[in-house]
Amino acid sequence: MDIIIRDNYAEMSRYAAGIIAGYVKNKPNCVLGLATGSTPIGTYKELIRMHKEGLDFSRVVTFNLDEYLGLGIDLDKPYDLDQSYARFMYEELFSHINIKKENIHVPDGRTKDPEKYCQWYEEEIKKAGGIDLQLLGIGGDGHWAFNEPGSSLASRTRIQALTKQTLDDNYESFYKKAGVDRDKMPHFAITMGVGTILEARNIIMIANGVKKADVVAKSIEGPVTSQITASAIQLHGGGITVVLDKDAASKLKNLDHYVHIERLKCQYGLS
Ligand code: GLP
């Protein structure tokens, strides 16, 4: 696991975007797993900037991690703007780059048959050849996507009830600003499972701010537990990069060691 610590959010975002851009350049038809939340906004801004300088997304395929049950938009008619993650992705990334609409997958929370839909989503990921690089944030309760505490670490795409903490966090970050009543927030979501996420060939997890310091330390250095589903990162066998700002890294016990390793790798041209 590579643990990269940067001074601030902007530098964290630049580093994360650099990794993603590297994949897109090396494999123009790569399959990217994408995340929502306030954390990846800076990463997406950087990718948009790189796109303006020539980074080509025309063959890239994407799969988003999750969506609120009941919400969704049609990407070819994006005027019915709600608080869906599909709208978030449209506004923060897709509408600014040359990705093809048919290559975008965001779970559709408006599905009438969620169970069947979740199976279909899993099959689509398989048909695309699996995810090459999955971008992840981390929730305030240590979740990946919407895999709330208690989710099996082998779980697949499914419907998940949201915890009070997640509802509170997401209300503060998004719903409040949009003037949506707290009671009107969806209490369920479609989410890729932890097992689904672990099948991605490579993972990049990003986090910033002191609010995330505790769960970041628990996920990287604590025991692997379904109570902190991001701790499943320790079970992944492929390339893992965790990119943090100083505040999010502040509770890591082995902080000095991670900084030392990164310096050594730079010195020997290994990064
Ligand atoms: C939501 C998303 C997660 C995301 C988390 C953190 O719960 N489902 O994928 O990692 O929020 O969001 P933020 O980046 O706003 O802290």
PDB file of C-alpha atoms in Angstrom, residues 64-254:
ATOM      1  CA  ASN A  64     -20.023   4.844 -10.191  1.00  0.00           C
ATOM      2  CA  LEU A  65     -20.101   3.344  -6.738  1.00  0.00           C
ATOM      3  CA  ASP A  66     -23.580   4.249  -5.602  1.00  0.00           C
ATOM      4  CA  GLU A  67     -26.830   6.190  -5.853  1.00  0.00           C
ATOM      5  CA  TYR A  68     -29.668   7.154  -3.547  1.00  0.00           C
ATOM      6  CA  LEU A  69     -32.673   4.894  -3.983  1.00  0.00           C
ATOM      7  CA  GLY A  70     -35.427   6.781  -5.801  1.00  0.00           C
ATOM      8  CA  LEU A  71     -33.096   9.301  -7.452  1.00  0.00           C
ATOM      9  CA  GLY A  72     -31.450   9.519 -10.860  1.00  0.00           C
ATOM     10  CA  ILE A  73     -31.355  11.591 -14.031  1.00  0.00           C
ATOM     11  CA  ASP A  74     -31.121  10.790 -17.726  1.00  0.00           C
ATOM     12  CA  LEU A  75     -27.737  12.012 -18.885  1.00  0.00           C
ATOM     13  CA  ASP A  76     -29.115  12.976 -22.294  1.00  0.00           C
ATOM     14  CA  LYS A  77     -31.854  15.082 -20.655  1.00  0.00           C
ATOM     15  CA  PRO A  78     -29.994  16.485 -17.652  1.00  0.00           C
ATOM     16  CA  TYR A  79     -32.431  19.255 -16.872  1.00  0.00           C
ATOM     17  CA  ASP A  80     -34.404  17.445 -14.216  1.00  0.00           C
ATOM     18  CA  LEU A  81     -31.781  18.254 -11.640  1.00  0.00           C
ATOM     19  CA  ASP A  82     -32.171  16.548  -8.284  1.00  0.00           C
ATOM     20  CA  GLN A  83     -29.770  15.573  -5.516  1.00  0.00           C
ATOM     21  CA  SER A  84     -28.819  12.352  -7.276  1.00  0.00           C
ATOM     22  CA  TYR A  85     -25.235  11.234  -7.628  1.00  0.00           C
ATOM     23  CA  ALA A  86     -25.886  11.028 -11.383  1.00  0.00           C
ATOM     24  CA  ARG A  87     -26.513  14.782 -11.374  1.00  0.00           C
ATOM     25  CA  PHE A  88     -23.411  15.332  -9.210  1.00  0.00           C
ATOM     26  CA  MET A  89     -21.271  13.400 -11.687  1.00  0.00           C
ATOM     27  CA  TYR A  90     -22.819  15.224 -14.630  1.00  0.00           C
ATOM     28  CA  GLU A  91     -22.096  18.615 -13.075  1.00  0.00           C
ATOM     29  CA  GLU A  92     -18.702  17.896 -11.554  1.00  0.00           C
ATOM     30  CA  LEU A  93     -17.157  15.817 -14.341  1.00  0.00           C
ATOM     31  CA  PHE A  94     -19.066  14.249 -17.215  1.00  0.00           C
ATOM     32  CA  SER A  95     -20.419  17.434 -18.809  1.00  0.00           C
ATOM     33  CA  HIS A  96     -16.867  18.879 -18.929  1.00  0.00           C
ATOM     34  CA  ILE A  97     -15.012  16.010 -20.604  1.00  0.00           C
ATOM     35  CA  ASN A  98     -15.397  14.054 -23.850  1.00  0.00           C
ATOM     36  CA  ILE A  99     -16.676  10.832 -22.287  1.00  0.00           C
ATOM     37  CA  LYS A 100     -19.372   9.029 -24.290  1.00  0.00           C
ATOM     38  CA  LYS A 101     -22.764   8.839 -22.612  1.00  0.00           C
ATOM     39  CA  GLU A 102     -23.038   5.114 -23.397  1.00  0.00           C
ATOM     40  CA  ASN A 103     -19.770   4.504 -21.519  1.00  0.00           C
ATOM     41  CA  ILE A 104     -21.079   6.025 -18.282  1.00  0.00           C
ATOM     42  CA  HIS A 105     -22.690   3.852 -15.615  1.00  0.00           C
ATOM     43  CA  VAL A 106     -24.233   5.331 -12.495  1.00  0.00           C
ATOM     44  CA  PRO A 107     -26.663   3.053 -10.654  1.00  0.00           C
ATOM     45  CA  ASP A 108     -30.181   4.253 -11.431  1.00  0.00           C
ATOM     46  CA  GLY A 109     -32.006   4.772  -8.144  1.00  0.00           C
ATOM     47  CA  ARG A 110     -35.310   5.045 -10.007  1.00  0.00           C
ATOM     48  CA  THR A 111     -35.328   1.339 -10.815  1.00  0.00           C
ATOM     49  CA  LYS A 112     -38.601  -0.486 -10.129  1.00  0.00           C
ATOM     50  CA  ASP A 113     -36.819  -3.766  -9.399  1.00  0.00           C
ATOM     51  CA  PRO A 114     -33.766  -2.907  -7.279  1.00  0.00           C
ATOM     52  CA  GLU A 115     -32.679  -6.482  -6.657  1.00  0.00           C
ATOM     53  CA  LYS A 116     -32.614  -7.377 -10.338  1.00  0.00           C
ATOM     54  CA  TYR A 117     -31.023  -4.032 -11.160  1.00  0.00           C
ATOM     55  CA  CYS A 118     -28.156  -4.648  -8.713  1.00  0.00           C
ATOM     56  CA  GLN A 119     -27.440  -8.017 -10.338  1.00  0.00           C
ATOM     57  CA  TRP A 120     -27.499  -6.334 -13.762  1.00  0.00           C
ATOM     58  CA  TYR A 121     -25.010  -3.696 -12.556  1.00  0.00           C
ATOM     59  CA  GLU A 122     -22.622  -6.406 -11.389  1.00  0.00           C
ATOM     60  CA  GLU A 123     -22.932  -8.138 -14.764  1.00  0.00           C
ATOM     61  CA  GLU A 124     -22.219  -4.883 -16.621  1.00  0.00           C
ATOM     62  CA  ILE A 125     -18.986  -4.440 -14.648  1.00  0.00           C
ATOM     63  CA  LYS A 126     -17.969  -7.991 -15.579  1.00  0.00           C
ATOM     64  CA  LYS A 127     -18.901  -7.466 -19.248  1.00  0.00           C
ATOM     65  CA  ALA A 128     -16.703  -4.359 -19.320  1.00  0.00           C
ATOM     66  CA  GLY A 129     -13.784  -6.534 -18.185  1.00  0.00           C
ATOM     67  CA  GLY A 130     -13.800  -5.401 -14.543  1.00  0.00           C
ATOM     68  CA  ILE A 131     -12.646  -2.124 -13.044  1.00  0.00           C
ATOM     69  CA  ASP A 132      -9.030  -1.134 -13.690  1.00  0.00           C
ATOM     70  CA  LEU A 133      -8.853   1.668 -11.168  1.00  0.00           C
ATOM     71  CA  GLN A 134     -11.392   2.436  -8.460  1.00  0.00           C
ATOM     72  CA  LEU A 135     -11.422   5.892  -6.875  1.00  0.00           C
ATOM     73  CA  LEU A 136     -12.769   5.925  -3.316  1.00  0.00           C
ATOM     74  CA  GLY A 137     -13.427   8.433  -0.586  1.00  0.00           C
ATOM     75  CA  ILE A 138     -14.222   7.439   2.972  1.00  0.00           C
ATOM     76  CA  GLY A 139     -17.406   8.227   4.870  1.00  0.00           C
ATOM     77  CA  GLY A 140     -17.439   9.716   8.368  1.00  0.00           C
ATOM     78  CA  ASP A 141     -18.309   6.282   9.779  1.00  0.00           C
ATOM     79  CA  GLY A 142     -15.529   4.628   7.796  1.00  0.00           C
ATOM     80  CA  HIS A 143     -17.680   3.437   4.913  1.00  0.00           C
ATOM     81  CA  TRP A 144     -16.736   2.827   1.303  1.00  0.00           C
ATOM     82  CA  ALA A 145     -19.496   3.826  -1.124  1.00  0.00           C
ATOM     83  CA  PHE A 146     -22.574   3.227   1.057  1.00  0.00           C
ATOM     84  CA  ASN A 147     -21.266   0.102   2.777  1.00  0.00           C
ATOM     85  CA  GLU A 148     -22.320   1.093   6.251  1.00  0.00           C
ATOM     86  CA  PRO A 149     -20.884  -0.486   9.428  1.00  0.00           C
ATOM     87  CA  GLY A 150     -21.887  -4.137   9.566  1.00  0.00           C
ATOM     88  CA  SER A 151     -21.750  -4.654   5.789  1.00  0.00           C
ATOM     89  CA  SER A 152     -20.129  -7.954   4.905  1.00  0.00           C
ATOM     90  CA  LEU A 153     -16.655  -7.511   3.491  1.00  0.00           C
ATOM     91  CA  ALA A 154     -17.727  -9.955   0.764  1.00  0.00           C
ATOM     92  CA  SER A 155     -20.912  -7.996  -0.061  1.00  0.00           C
ATOM     93  CA  ARG A 156     -22.040  -7.343  -3.626  1.00  0.00           C
ATOM     94  CA  THR A 157     -24.073  -4.535  -5.218  1.00  0.00           C
ATOM     95  CA  ARG A 158     -27.290  -4.227  -3.250  1.00  0.00           C
ATOM     96  CA  ILE A 159     -29.709  -1.954  -1.393  1.00  0.00           C
ATOM     97  CA  GLN A 160     -28.332  -0.543   1.848  1.00  0.00           C
ATOM     98  CA  ALA A 161     -30.056   1.476   4.598  1.00  0.00           C
ATOM     99  CA  LEU A 162     -28.093   4.603   5.523  1.00  0.00           C
ATOM    100  CA  THR A 163     -26.949   5.336   9.069  1.00  0.00           C
ATOM    101  CA  LYS A 164     -27.955   8.483  10.923  1.00  0.00           C
ATOM    102  CA  GLN A 165     -24.346   9.693  10.728  1.00  0.00           C
ATOM    103  CA  THR A 166     -24.245   9.293   6.939  1.00  0.00           C
ATOM    104  CA  LEU A 167     -27.561  11.111   6.575  1.00  0.00           C
ATOM    105  CA  ASP A 168     -26.282  13.921   8.818  1.00  0.00           C
ATOM    106  CA  ASP A 169     -22.951  14.187   6.960  1.00  0.00           C
ATOM    107  CA  ASN A 170     -24.534  14.191   3.511  1.00  0.00           C
ATOM    108  CA  TYR A 171     -27.222  16.622   4.626  1.00  0.00           C
ATOM    109  CA  GLU A 172     -24.530  19.085   5.740  1.00  0.00           C
ATOM    110  CA  SER A 173     -22.422  18.618   2.595  1.00  0.00           C
ATOM    111  CA  PHE A 174     -25.138  18.695  -0.056  1.00  0.00           C
ATOM    112  CA  TYR A 175     -28.820  18.696   0.871  1.00  0.00           C
ATOM    113  CA  LYS A 176     -28.738  21.702   3.208  1.00  0.00           C
ATOM    114  CA  LYS A 177     -27.000  23.850   0.570  1.00  0.00           C
ATOM    115  CA  ALA A 178     -29.628  22.814  -1.970  1.00  0.00           C
ATOM    116  CA  GLY A 179     -32.399  23.803   0.465  1.00  0.00           C
ATOM    117  CA  VAL A 180     -33.776  20.251   0.702  1.00  0.00           C
ATOM    118  CA  ASP A 181     -35.555  19.313   3.923  1.00  0.00           C
ATOM    119  CA  ARG A 182     -33.660  16.778   6.095  1.00  0.00           C
ATOM    120  CA  ASP A 183     -36.825  14.614   6.208  1.00  0.00           C
ATOM    121  CA  LYS A 184     -36.928  14.432   2.411  1.00  0.00           C
ATOM    122  CA  MET A 185     -33.503  12.733   2.161  1.00  0.00           C
ATOM    123  CA  PRO A 186     -33.586   9.171   0.818  1.00  0.00           C
ATOM    124  CA  HIS A 187     -32.805   6.691   3.587  1.00  0.00           C
ATOM    125  CA  PHE A 188     -31.702   3.899   1.245  1.00  0.00           C
ATOM    126  CA  ALA A 189     -29.148   3.594  -1.508  1.00  0.00           C
ATOM    127  CA  ILE A 190     -27.889   1.235  -4.181  1.00  0.00           C
ATOM    128  CA  THR A 191     -24.239   0.557  -3.484  1.00  0.00           C
ATOM    129  CA  MET A 192     -21.497  -1.579  -4.930  1.00  0.00           C
ATOM    130  CA  GLY A 193     -20.531  -4.092  -2.248  1.00  0.00           C
ATOM    131  CA  VAL A 194     -17.173  -4.256  -0.505  1.00  0.00           C
ATOM    132  CA  GLY A 195     -16.523  -7.509  -2.368  1.00  0.00           C
ATOM    133  CA  THR A 196     -17.338  -5.789  -5.665  1.00  0.00           C
ATOM    134  CA  ILE A 197     -14.938  -2.946  -4.861  1.00  0.00           C
ATOM    135  CA  LEU A 198     -12.158  -5.323  -3.854  1.00  0.00           C
ATOM    136  CA  GLU A 199     -12.288  -6.872  -7.330  1.00  0.00           C
ATOM    137  CA  ALA A 200     -11.027  -3.633  -8.896  1.00  0.00           C
ATOM    138  CA  ARG A 201      -7.476  -4.220 -10.086  1.00  0.00           C
ATOM    139  CA  ASN A 202      -6.205  -1.037  -8.469  1.00  0.00           C
ATOM    140  CA  ILE A 203      -7.550   1.256  -5.799  1.00  0.00           C
ATOM    141  CA  ILE A 204      -6.947   4.870  -4.963  1.00  0.00           C
ATOM    142  CA  MET A 205      -8.475   6.190  -1.747  1.00  0.00           C
ATOM    143  CA  ILE A 206      -8.469   9.897  -0.976  1.00  0.00           C
ATOM    144  CA  ALA A 207      -9.296  11.791   2.208  1.00  0.00           C
ATOM    145  CA  ASN A 208      -8.790  15.274   3.560  1.00  0.00           C
ATOM    146  CA  GLY A 209      -9.497  17.213   6.717  1.00  0.00           C
ATOM    147  CA  VAL A 210      -9.124  16.486  10.394  1.00  0.00           C
ATOM    148  CA  LYS A 211     -12.691  15.105  10.511  1.00  0.00           C
ATOM    149  CA  LYS A 212     -11.461  12.070   8.567  1.00  0.00           C
ATOM    150  CA  ALA A 213      -8.244  11.512  10.567  1.00  0.00           C
ATOM    151  CA  ASP A 214      -9.747   8.962  12.931  1.00  0.00           C
ATOM    152  CA  VAL A 215     -11.434   6.748  10.324  1.00  0.00           C
ATOM    153  CA  VAL A 216      -8.429   6.997   8.010  1.00  0.00           C
ATOM    154  CA  ALA A 217      -6.153   5.690  10.797  1.00  0.00           C
ATOM    155  CA  LYS A 218      -8.645   2.944  11.649  1.00  0.00           C
ATOM    156  CA  SER A 219      -8.993   1.841   8.027  1.00  0.00           C
ATOM    157  CA  ILE A 220      -5.259   1.708   7.298  1.00  0.00           C
ATOM    158  CA  GLU A 221      -3.793   0.686  10.639  1.00  0.00           C
ATOM    159  CA  GLY A 222      -6.679  -0.745  12.641  1.00  0.00           C
ATOM    160  CA  PRO A 223      -8.082  -4.246  12.512  1.00  0.00           C
ATOM    161  CA  VAL A 224      -9.953  -5.266   9.368  1.00  0.00           C
ATOM    162  CA  THR A 225     -13.574  -5.091  10.404  1.00  0.00           C
ATOM    163  CA  SER A 226     -17.017  -4.803   8.905  1.00  0.00           C
ATOM    164  CA  GLN A 227     -17.544  -1.913  11.350  1.00  0.00           C
ATOM    165  CA  ILE A 228     -15.150   0.204   9.246  1.00  0.00           C
ATOM    166  CA  THR A 229     -15.728  -1.121   5.755  1.00  0.00           C
ATOM    167  CA  ALA A 230     -12.836   0.929   4.327  1.00  0.00           C
ATOM    168  CA  SER A 231     -10.505  -1.262   6.422  1.00  0.00           C
ATOM    169  CA  ALA A 232     -11.066  -3.853   3.661  1.00  0.00           C
ATOM    170  CA  ILE A 233      -8.369  -1.899   1.826  1.00  0.00           C
ATOM    171  CA  GLN A 234      -5.921  -4.063   3.786  1.00  0.00           C
ATOM    172  CA  LEU A 235      -7.275  -7.156   2.010  1.00  0.00           C
ATOM    173  CA  HIS A 236      -6.689  -5.893  -1.519  1.00  0.00           C
ATOM    174  CA  GLY A 237      -3.959  -7.670  -3.436  1.00  0.00           C
ATOM    175  CA  GLY A 238      -3.364  -5.177  -6.256  1.00  0.00           C
ATOM    176  CA  GLY A 239      -2.026  -1.657  -6.478  1.00  0.00           C
ATOM    177  CA  ILE A 240      -3.322   0.517  -3.660  1.00  0.00           C
ATOM    178  CA  THR A 241      -2.574   4.197  -3.247  1.00  0.00           C
ATOM    179  CA  VAL A 242      -3.963   6.211  -0.359  1.00  0.00           C
ATOM    180  CA  VAL A 243      -3.626   9.954  -0.892  1.00  0.00           C
ATOM    181  CA  LEU A 244      -4.200  12.145   2.157  1.00  0.00           C
ATOM    182  CA  ASP A 245      -3.759  15.730   3.150  1.00  0.00           C
ATOM    183  CA  LYS A 246      -1.782  16.411   6.350  1.00  0.00           C
ATOM    184  CA  ASP A 247      -4.905  16.761   8.488  1.00  0.00           C
ATOM    185  CA  ALA A 248      -6.432  13.453   7.399  1.00  0.00           C
ATOM    186  CA  ALA A 249      -3.053  11.780   8.015  1.00  0.00           C
ATOM    187  CA  SER A 250      -2.608  13.326  11.455  1.00  0.00           C
ATOM    188  CA  LYS A 251      -3.704  10.281  13.492  1.00  0.00           C
ATOM    189  CA  LEU A 252      -1.622   7.680  11.649  1.00  0.00           C
ATOM    190  CA  LYS A 253       0.699   5.915  14.107  1.00  0.00           C
ATOM    191  CA  ASN A 254       3.292   5.181  11.443  1.00  0.00           C
TER     192      ASN A 254
END
